[in-house]
mmCIF file of C-alpha atoms in Angstrom:
data_model
loop_
_atom_site.group_PDB
_atom_site.id
_atom_site.type_symbol
_atom_site.label_atom_id
_atom_site.label_comp_id
_atom_site.label_asym_id
_atom_site.label_seq_id
_atom_site.Cartn_x
_atom_site.Cartn_y
_atom_site.Cartn_z
ATOM 1 C CA MET A 1475 -0.006 0.248 -0.085
ATOM 2 C CA ALA A 1476 1.151 3.580 -0.201
ATOM 3 C CA VAL A 1477 2.012 5.032 3.117
ATOM 4 C CA PRO A 1478 -0.418 7.515 3.858
ATOM 5 C CA ASP A 1479 0.533 11.156 4.570
ATOM 6 C CA LEU A 1480 -0.143 11.130 8.426
ATOM 7 C CA THR A 1481 -0.618 14.808 8.787
ATOM 8 C CA GLU A 1482 -3.083 14.887 5.920
ATOM 9 C CA LEU A 1483 -5.156 12.008 7.289
ATOM 10 C CA ARG A 1484 -4.970 13.680 10.653
ATOM 11 C CA ASP A 1485 -6.688 16.891 9.031
ATOM 12 C CA GLN A 1486 -9.100 14.832 7.260
ATOM 13 C CA ILE A 1487 -10.644 13.104 10.173
ATOM 14 C CA ARG A 1488 -10.758 16.448 12.196
ATOM 15 C CA LEU A 1489 -12.621 18.092 9.309
ATOM 16 C CA ARG A 1490 -14.840 15.058 9.172
ATOM 17 C CA ALA A 1491 -15.821 15.494 12.533
ATOM 18 C CA SER A 1492 -16.283 18.795 12.253
ATOM 19 C CA THR A 1493 -18.918 18.549 9.698
ATOM 20 C CA ARG A 1494 -21.264 15.922 11.568
ATOM 21 C CA PRO A 1495 -24.073 17.200 13.707
ATOM 22 C CA ALA A 1496 -23.556 18.254 16.952
ATOM 23 C CA GLY A 1497 -23.828 15.387 20.237
ATOM 24 C CA PRO A 1498 -26.731 15.913 22.764
ATOM 25 C CA PRO A 1499 -26.507 19.018 24.999
ATOM 26 C CA LEU A 1500 -25.405 18.530 28.639
ATOM 27 C CA ALA A 1501 -25.357 20.196 32.056
ATOM 28 C CA ARG A 1502 -21.622 20.537 31.462
ATOM 29 C CA VAL A 1503 -18.376 19.687 29.462
ATOM 30 C CA ARG A 1504 -15.203 20.881 30.127
ATOM 31 C CA ASP A 1505 -11.643 20.492 29.132
ATOM 32 C CA LEU A 1506 -8.783 19.670 31.514
ATOM 33 C CA ALA A 1507 -5.221 18.580 32.369
ATOM 34 C CA GLY A 1508 -4.714 14.936 33.699
ATOM 35 C CA PRO A 1509 -1.718 13.210 35.125
ATOM 36 C CA GLY A 1510 1.544 14.399 32.923
ATOM 37 C CA GLY A 1511 -0.696 17.250 31.436
ATOM 38 C CA LEU A 1512 -2.752 14.950 29.255
ATOM 39 C CA ALA A 1513 -5.678 16.569 27.749
ATOM 40 C CA LEU A 1514 -9.100 15.375 29.019
ATOM 41 C CA ARG A 1515 -12.519 16.200 28.384
ATOM 42 C CA HIS A 1516 -15.231 15.882 31.159
ATOM 43 C CA TYR A 1517 -18.870 15.287 30.350
ATOM 44 C CA ARG A 1518 -21.688 15.607 32.887
ATOM 45 C CA PRO A 1519 -25.138 14.628 31.756
ATOM 46 C CA VAL A 1520 -26.856 16.386 35.114
ATOM 47 C CA ASP A 1521 -25.194 18.322 38.059
ATOM 48 C CA ALA A 1522 -25.377 15.460 40.463
ATOM 49 C CA ASP A 1523 -22.691 12.982 40.578
ATOM 50 C CA ARG A 1524 -23.205 9.944 38.192
ATOM 51 C CA PRO A 1525 -21.006 6.848 37.554
ATOM 52 C CA LEU A 1526 -17.747 7.925 35.721
ATOM 53 C CA LEU A 1527 -16.884 5.994 32.606
ATOM 54 C CA VAL A 1528 -13.392 6.817 31.056
ATOM 55 C CA TYR A 1529 -13.576 6.614 27.212
ATOM 56 C CA VAL A 1530 -10.340 5.759 24.743
ATOM 57 C CA HIS A 1531 -10.995 6.961 21.371
ATOM 58 C CA GLY A 1532 -10.295 4.452 18.520
ATOM 59 C CA GLY A 1533 -7.856 5.274 15.010
ATOM 60 C CA GLY A 1534 -5.287 2.741 14.691
ATOM 61 C CA TRP A 1535 -3.238 4.321 17.492
ATOM 62 C CA VAL A 1536 -2.184 7.080 15.051
ATOM 63 C CA ILE A 1537 -5.386 9.129 14.348
ATOM 64 C CA GLY A 1538 -8.344 10.482 16.621
ATOM 65 C CA ASP A 1539 -8.558 13.044 19.457
ATOM 66 C CA LEU A 1540 -10.981 14.517 21.786
ATOM 67 C CA ASP A 1541 -12.833 16.317 18.816
ATOM 68 C CA THR A 1542 -13.384 13.106 16.979
ATOM 69 C CA HIS A 1543 -15.113 11.344 19.366
ATOM 70 C CA ASP A 1544 -16.882 14.237 21.120
ATOM 71 C CA ARG A 1545 -20.188 13.220 19.577
ATOM 72 C CA THR A 1546 -20.114 9.672 20.745
ATOM 73 C CA CYS A 1547 -18.898 10.471 24.142
ATOM 74 C CA ARG A 1548 -21.942 12.985 24.973
ATOM 75 C CA ARG A 1549 -24.359 10.429 23.256
ATOM 76 C CA ILE A 1550 -23.010 8.037 25.972
ATOM 77 C CA ALA A 1551 -23.124 10.508 28.661
ATOM 78 C CA ALA A 1552 -26.880 11.428 27.743
ATOM 79 C CA ALA A 1553 -28.255 8.033 27.301
ATOM 80 C CA CYS A 1554 -26.556 6.051 30.186
ATOM 81 C CA ASP A 1555 -26.545 8.877 32.656
ATOM 82 C CA VAL A 1556 -22.836 8.540 33.510
ATOM 83 C CA GLU A 1557 -20.236 10.914 33.574
ATOM 84 C CA VAL A 1558 -17.626 10.429 30.904
ATOM 85 C CA LEU A 1559 -14.096 11.253 30.725
ATOM 86 C CA ALA A 1560 -12.473 11.027 27.330
ATOM 87 C CA VAL A 1561 -8.360 10.908 27.473
ATOM 88 C CA ASP A 1562 -6.271 12.453 24.564
ATOM 89 C CA TYR A 1563 -3.356 9.494 24.664
ATOM 90 C CA ARG A 1564 -0.185 10.203 22.797
ATOM 91 C CA ARG A 1565 -0.420 8.483 19.381
ATOM 92 C CA ALA A 1566 2.084 6.542 16.997
ATOM 93 C CA PRO A 1567 4.238 6.746 15.512
ATOM 94 C CA GLU A 1568 5.731 9.540 17.459
ATOM 95 C CA HIS A 1569 5.009 7.748 20.620
ATOM 96 C CA PRO A 1570 4.743 3.835 19.951
ATOM 97 C CA TYR A 1571 3.799 1.184 22.197
ATOM 98 C CA PRO A 1572 3.150 1.310 25.447
ATOM 99 C CA ALA A 1573 2.694 5.363 25.447
ATOM 100 C CA ALA A 1574 -0.719 5.038 25.093
ATOM 101 C CA ILE A 1575 -1.044 2.510 27.804
ATOM 102 C CA ASP A 1576 1.077 4.550 29.979
ATOM 103 C CA ASP A 1577 -1.300 7.381 29.569
ATOM 104 C CA VAL A 1578 -4.834 5.605 29.962
ATOM 105 C CA THR A 1579 -3.496 3.452 32.912
ATOM 106 C CA SER A 1580 -2.415 6.973 34.823
ATOM 107 C CA VAL A 1581 -5.674 8.135 34.248
ATOM 108 C CA LEU A 1582 -7.454 5.374 35.399
ATOM 109 C CA GLU A 1583 -5.147 5.497 38.548
ATOM 110 C CA TRP A 1584 -5.787 9.169 39.049
ATOM 111 C CA VAL A 1585 -9.877 8.879 38.738
ATOM 112 C CA ARG A 1586 -10.653 5.392 39.652
ATOM 113 C CA PRO A 1587 -13.426 5.177 37.416
ATOM 114 C CA HIS A 1588 -16.214 2.574 37.559
ATOM 115 C CA LEU A 1589 -15.964 1.763 33.959
ATOM 116 C CA VAL A 1590 -13.661 2.356 31.321
ATOM 117 C CA ALA A 1591 -14.634 1.999 27.366
ATOM 118 C CA GLY A 1592 -12.878 2.249 24.120
ATOM 119 C CA ASP A 1593 -13.685 1.284 20.435
ATOM 120 C CA SER A 1594 -10.877 -0.391 17.961
ATOM 121 C CA ALA A 1595 -7.424 0.817 19.293
ATOM 122 C CA GLY A 1596 -9.106 2.671 22.492
ATOM 123 C CA GLY A 1597 -10.392 -0.717 23.186
ATOM 124 C CA TYR A 1598 -6.969 -2.255 22.946
ATOM 125 C CA VAL A 1599 -5.545 0.270 25.031
ATOM 126 C CA ALA A 1600 -8.491 -0.136 27.680
ATOM 127 C CA THR A 1601 -8.130 -3.432 28.091
ATOM 128 C CA MET A 1602 -4.111 -3.280 28.250
ATOM 129 C CA ALA A 1603 -4.501 -0.514 30.868
ATOM 130 C CA CYS A 1604 -6.652 -3.104 33.034
ATOM 131 C CA ARG A 1605 -3.882 -5.567 32.764
ATOM 132 C CA ARG A 1606 -1.207 -3.120 33.714
ATOM 133 C CA LEU A 1607 -3.328 -2.213 37.201
ATOM 134 C CA ARG A 1608 -4.220 -5.711 37.580
ATOM 135 C CA ASP A 1609 -0.763 -6.984 37.707
ATOM 136 C CA ALA A 1610 0.302 -3.854 39.794
ATOM 137 C CA GLY A 1611 -2.330 -4.602 42.409
ATOM 138 C CA GLN A 1612 -4.014 -1.445 41.968
ATOM 139 C CA PRO A 1613 -7.831 -1.010 41.967
ATOM 140 C CA LEU A 1614 -9.655 -1.637 38.871
ATOM 141 C CA PRO A 1615 -12.848 -0.537 37.102
ATOM 142 C CA ARG A 1616 -15.795 -2.665 37.583
ATOM 143 C CA ALA A 1617 -16.310 -3.049 34.098
ATOM 144 C CA GLN A 1618 -14.664 -2.993 30.638
ATOM 145 C CA VAL A 1619 -16.509 -2.030 27.434
ATOM 146 C CA LEU A 1620 -14.588 -3.157 24.293
ATOM 147 C CA LEU A 1621 -16.333 -2.052 20.975
ATOM 148 C CA CYS A 1622 -14.800 -3.662 17.886
ATOM 149 C CA PRO A 1623 -11.381 -3.865 19.758
ATOM 150 C CA ASN A 1624 -7.819 -4.657 18.349
ATOM 151 C CA THR A 1625 -6.153 -7.682 20.347
ATOM 152 C CA ASP A 1626 -4.346 -9.577 18.010
ATOM 153 C CA LEU A 1627 -1.203 -7.549 16.973
ATOM 154 C CA THR A 1628 -0.112 -10.296 14.476
ATOM 155 C CA LEU A 1629 -3.408 -9.991 12.496
ATOM 156 C CA SER A 1630 -3.160 -13.879 12.118
ATOM 157 C CA LEU A 1631 -7.155 -14.438 12.200
ATOM 158 C CA PRO A 1632 -9.152 -15.412 9.242
ATOM 159 C CA SER A 1633 -11.339 -12.240 9.192
ATOM 160 C CA VAL A 1634 -8.564 -9.807 8.592
ATOM 161 C CA ALA A 1635 -8.074 -11.579 5.014
ATOM 162 C CA GLU A 1636 -12.066 -12.232 4.718
ATOM 163 C CA LYS A 1637 -13.075 -8.942 5.589
ATOM 164 C CA GLY A 1638 -10.018 -6.681 5.068
ATOM 165 C CA THR A 1639 -11.438 -5.365 1.747
ATOM 166 C CA GLY A 1640 -14.241 -3.511 1.169
ATOM 167 C CA PHE A 1641 -15.902 -3.087 4.306
ATOM 168 C CA GLY A 1642 -14.316 0.179 5.604
ATOM 169 C CA LEU A 1643 -10.729 -0.970 7.491
ATOM 170 C CA ASP A 1644 -8.761 -2.644 4.987
ATOM 171 C CA ALA A 1645 -6.041 -5.192 5.934
ATOM 172 C CA ASP A 1646 -3.375 -3.076 4.446
ATOM 173 C CA PHE A 1647 -4.158 -0.019 6.467
ATOM 174 C CA LEU A 1648 -4.406 -2.368 9.459
ATOM 175 C CA SER A 1649 -0.973 -3.686 9.133
ATOM 176 C CA TRP A 1650 0.417 -0.151 8.593
ATOM 177 C CA ALA A 1651 -1.157 1.057 11.732
ATOM 178 C CA VAL A 1652 0.240 -1.889 13.901
ATOM 179 C CA GLN A 1653 3.890 -1.095 12.463
ATOM 180 C CA GLN A 1654 3.303 2.387 13.643
ATOM 181 C CA TRP A 1655 2.401 1.169 17.092
ATOM 182 C CA THR A 1656 4.781 -1.583 17.443
ATOM 183 C CA PRO A 1657 7.823 -1.072 14.937
ATOM 184 C CA ASP A 1658 9.513 -4.176 16.167
ATOM 185 C CA PRO A 1659 7.371 -7.349 14.884
ATOM 186 C CA ALA A 1660 9.014 -9.138 18.103
ATOM 187 C CA GLN A 1661 7.077 -7.078 20.308
ATOM 188 C CA ARG A 1662 3.691 -8.074 18.809
ATOM 189 C CA VAL A 1663 3.027 -11.459 20.794
ATOM 190 C CA ALA A 1664 3.299 -9.898 24.005
ATOM 191 C CA ALA A 1665 1.777 -6.709 23.221
ATOM 192 C CA SER A 1666 -1.296 -8.297 22.034
ATOM 193 C CA PRO A 1667 -4.168 -8.735 24.766
ATOM 194 C CA LEU A 1668 -5.331 -12.171 22.964
ATOM 195 C CA PHE A 1669 -2.063 -14.083 23.665
ATOM 196 C CA ALA A 1670 -1.553 -12.945 27.485
ATOM 197 C CA GLU A 1671 -0.833 -15.954 29.515
ATOM 198 C CA ASP A 1672 -3.249 -14.967 32.167
ATOM 199 C CA LEU A 1673 -6.419 -13.233 31.791
ATOM 200 C CA ARG A 1674 -7.744 -14.038 35.507
ATOM 201 C CA GLY A 1675 -9.027 -10.960 37.649
ATOM 202 C CA LEU A 1676 -9.618 -8.585 34.898
ATOM 203 C CA PRO A 1677 -12.956 -6.822 35.072
ATOM 204 C CA GLU A 1678 -16.223 -7.574 33.619
ATOM 205 C CA ALA A 1679 -16.169 -7.495 30.032
ATOM 206 C CA VAL A 1680 -18.906 -6.097 27.554
ATOM 207 C CA VAL A 1681 -17.522 -7.056 24.042
ATOM 208 C CA VAL A 1682 -18.921 -6.243 20.969
ATOM 209 C CA THR A 1683 -17.854 -6.815 17.541
ATOM 210 C CA ALA A 1684 -19.136 -6.504 13.989
ATOM 211 C CA GLU A 1685 -20.039 -9.154 11.111
ATOM 212 C CA HIS A 1686 -18.224 -7.532 8.271
ATOM 213 C CA ASP A 1687 -15.107 -6.216 10.572
ATOM 214 C CA ALA A 1688 -11.334 -7.257 9.903
ATOM 215 C CA LEU A 1689 -11.155 -7.480 13.677
ATOM 216 C CA ARG A 1690 -14.316 -9.612 14.210
ATOM 217 C CA ASP A 1691 -12.379 -12.841 15.066
ATOM 218 C CA GLU A 1692 -9.908 -11.610 17.588
ATOM 219 C CA GLY A 1693 -12.532 -9.648 19.400
ATOM 220 C CA ASP A 1694 -14.593 -12.965 19.398
ATOM 221 C CA GLU A 1695 -11.487 -14.981 20.493
ATOM 222 C CA TYR A 1696 -10.881 -12.651 23.221
ATOM 223 C CA ALA A 1697 -14.110 -12.442 24.544
ATOM 224 C CA ARG A 1698 -13.832 -16.397 24.824
ATOM 225 C CA ARG A 1699 -10.614 -16.232 26.447
ATOM 226 C CA LEU A 1700 -11.930 -13.720 29.071
ATOM 227 C CA ALA A 1701 -14.615 -16.122 29.839
ATOM 228 C CA ALA A 1702 -12.368 -19.221 29.907
ATOM 229 C CA ALA A 1703 -10.411 -17.258 32.469
ATOM 230 C CA GLY A 1704 -13.565 -16.715 34.747
ATOM 231 C CA VAL A 1705 -14.096 -13.202 33.830
ATOM 232 C CA ARG A 1706 -17.938 -12.498 33.641
ATOM 233 C CA VAL A 1707 -18.339 -11.599 29.899
ATOM 234 C CA ARG A 1708 -21.129 -10.477 27.795
ATOM 235 C CA HIS A 1709 -20.550 -10.667 24.070
ATOM 236 C CA ARG A 1710 -22.332 -10.494 20.747
ATOM 237 C CA VAL A 1711 -21.530 -9.903 17.098
ATOM 238 C CA GLU A 1712 -23.484 -7.509 15.697
ATOM 239 C CA PRO A 1713 -24.805 -8.426 12.523
ATOM 240 C CA GLY A 1714 -24.570 -6.768 9.124
ATOM 241 C CA LEU A 1715 -22.467 -4.184 10.685
ATOM 242 C CA VAL A 1716 -18.635 -2.809 9.765
ATOM 243 C CA HIS A 1717 -15.729 -1.843 11.863
ATOM 244 C CA GLY A 1718 -16.328 1.381 13.909
ATOM 245 C CA PHE A 1719 -20.145 1.575 13.809
ATOM 246 C CA ILE A 1720 -20.170 3.179 17.338
ATOM 247 C CA GLN A 1721 -18.843 6.284 15.613
ATOM 248 C CA ASN A 1722 -21.440 8.081 14.052
ATOM 249 C CA MET A 1723 -23.333 5.442 12.024
ATOM 250 C CA ASP A 1724 -26.462 5.741 13.700
ATOM 251 C CA LEU A 1725 -26.955 8.856 11.530
ATOM 252 C CA THR A 1726 -27.324 6.561 8.435
ATOM 253 C CA SER A 1727 -27.901 3.072 9.563
ATOM 254 C CA ALA A 1728 -31.126 2.155 11.569
ATOM 255 C CA ASP A 1729 -29.326 -0.978 12.004
ATOM 256 C CA ALA A 1730 -26.087 0.820 13.864
ATOM 257 C CA ALA A 1731 -28.662 2.923 15.786
ATOM 258 C CA ALA A 1732 -30.140 -0.294 17.278
ATOM 259 C CA ALA A 1733 -26.689 -1.498 18.188
ATOM 260 C CA HIS A 1734 -25.633 1.564 19.655
ATOM 261 C CA GLU A 1735 -28.997 1.319 22.219
ATOM 262 C CA ARG A 1736 -27.713 -2.211 23.059
ATOM 263 C CA ILE A 1737 -24.629 -0.865 23.945
ATOM 264 C CA PHE A 1738 -26.117 1.820 26.066
ATOM 265 C CA ASP A 1739 -28.327 -0.779 27.901
ATOM 266 C CA ASP A 1740 -25.143 -2.697 28.734
ATOM 267 C CA ILE A 1741 -23.668 0.652 30.144
ATOM 268 C CA ARG A 1742 -26.884 1.245 31.731
ATOM 269 C CA ARG A 1743 -27.046 -2.059 33.684
ATOM 270 C CA ILE A 1744 -23.685 -1.721 35.036
ATOM 271 C CA ALA A 1745 -23.854 1.811 36.137
ATOM 272 C CA ALA A 1746 -27.492 0.743 37.864
ATOM 273 C CA GLY A 1747 -25.405 -1.543 40.008
ATOM 274 C CA ILE A 1748 -23.171 1.261 41.348
ATOM 275 C CA GLY A 1749 -24.477 2.709 44.726
ATOM 276 C CA SER A 1750 -24.826 6.545 45.688
ATOM 277 C CA ASP A 1751 -21.966 6.195 48.210
ATOM 278 C CA ASP A 1752 -19.507 5.364 45.356
ATOM 279 C CA LEU A 1753 -20.181 8.096 43.012
ATOM 280 C CA ALA A 1754 -18.022 11.202 44.171
ATOM 281 C CA ARG A 1755 -14.610 11.471 42.647
ATOM 282 C CA PRO A 1756 -12.893 13.950 44.600
ATOM 283 C CA VAL A 1757 -9.950 14.248 42.121
ATOM 284 C CA LEU A 1758 -12.218 15.956 39.761
ATOM 285 C CA GLU A 1759 -14.048 18.395 42.152
ATOM 286 C CA ALA A 1760 -11.419 20.888 41.282
ATOM 287 C CA HIS A 1761 -12.601 21.143 37.520
ATOM 288 C CA ARG A 1762 -16.666 21.252 38.089
#
């Protein structure tokens, strides 16, 4: 494949985001600085405390930012009655593996959210950060919500070839993105959630994949491995949908809109089990 012009690609993604309809209005949306000066965006659906979800955007580790996923975060906050904290983690190739994992782990340690969620590469970073916390004996989120996640950096499962042309996420771009994130091929097995020796003790997981996604098989297999390790898992494959359907496909597809509602139901179910005494997040008080 031709090597993408990354500056141009990032500009195109930002421009596309700016032309989409805005997300729902919320009680408060504020940009703030997190650990190490990381740019964060805090969404509050109402003035009262609500369960906190940290959202990690997708984009193949190389694109995406707070603005590209603003509408998605607003919709989650409004539909699920949760606070959302979006993370503008460092991107490859300027900051390859494990920089994004370091960033998101630091945010999870800082705010100790109830949930962490992410789409595509963001789902990868979210679950890798949970492993990092588990291994360090740190408190974990109650749940991880993984939407079309990357889990196999070796790109070895059949759906990469079967769905890697003509369905939005092309296998050649995927291979290039993995090279930016993990330039050393020798790192890729160890850096893949799917090949972790021990998945015990990770948070409850919602894993949602899409029928026509090159990443479908690795997401499905990761859900099976989590369940085999004793992790409570809710897993489904959304029929007829493609990679990244969480990102604004509700605007053009009734099937995607229905899939979004199922994801919102998953988040609402988890949030409903969080008691009122566990809602306050003092570290964010100064930013309200």
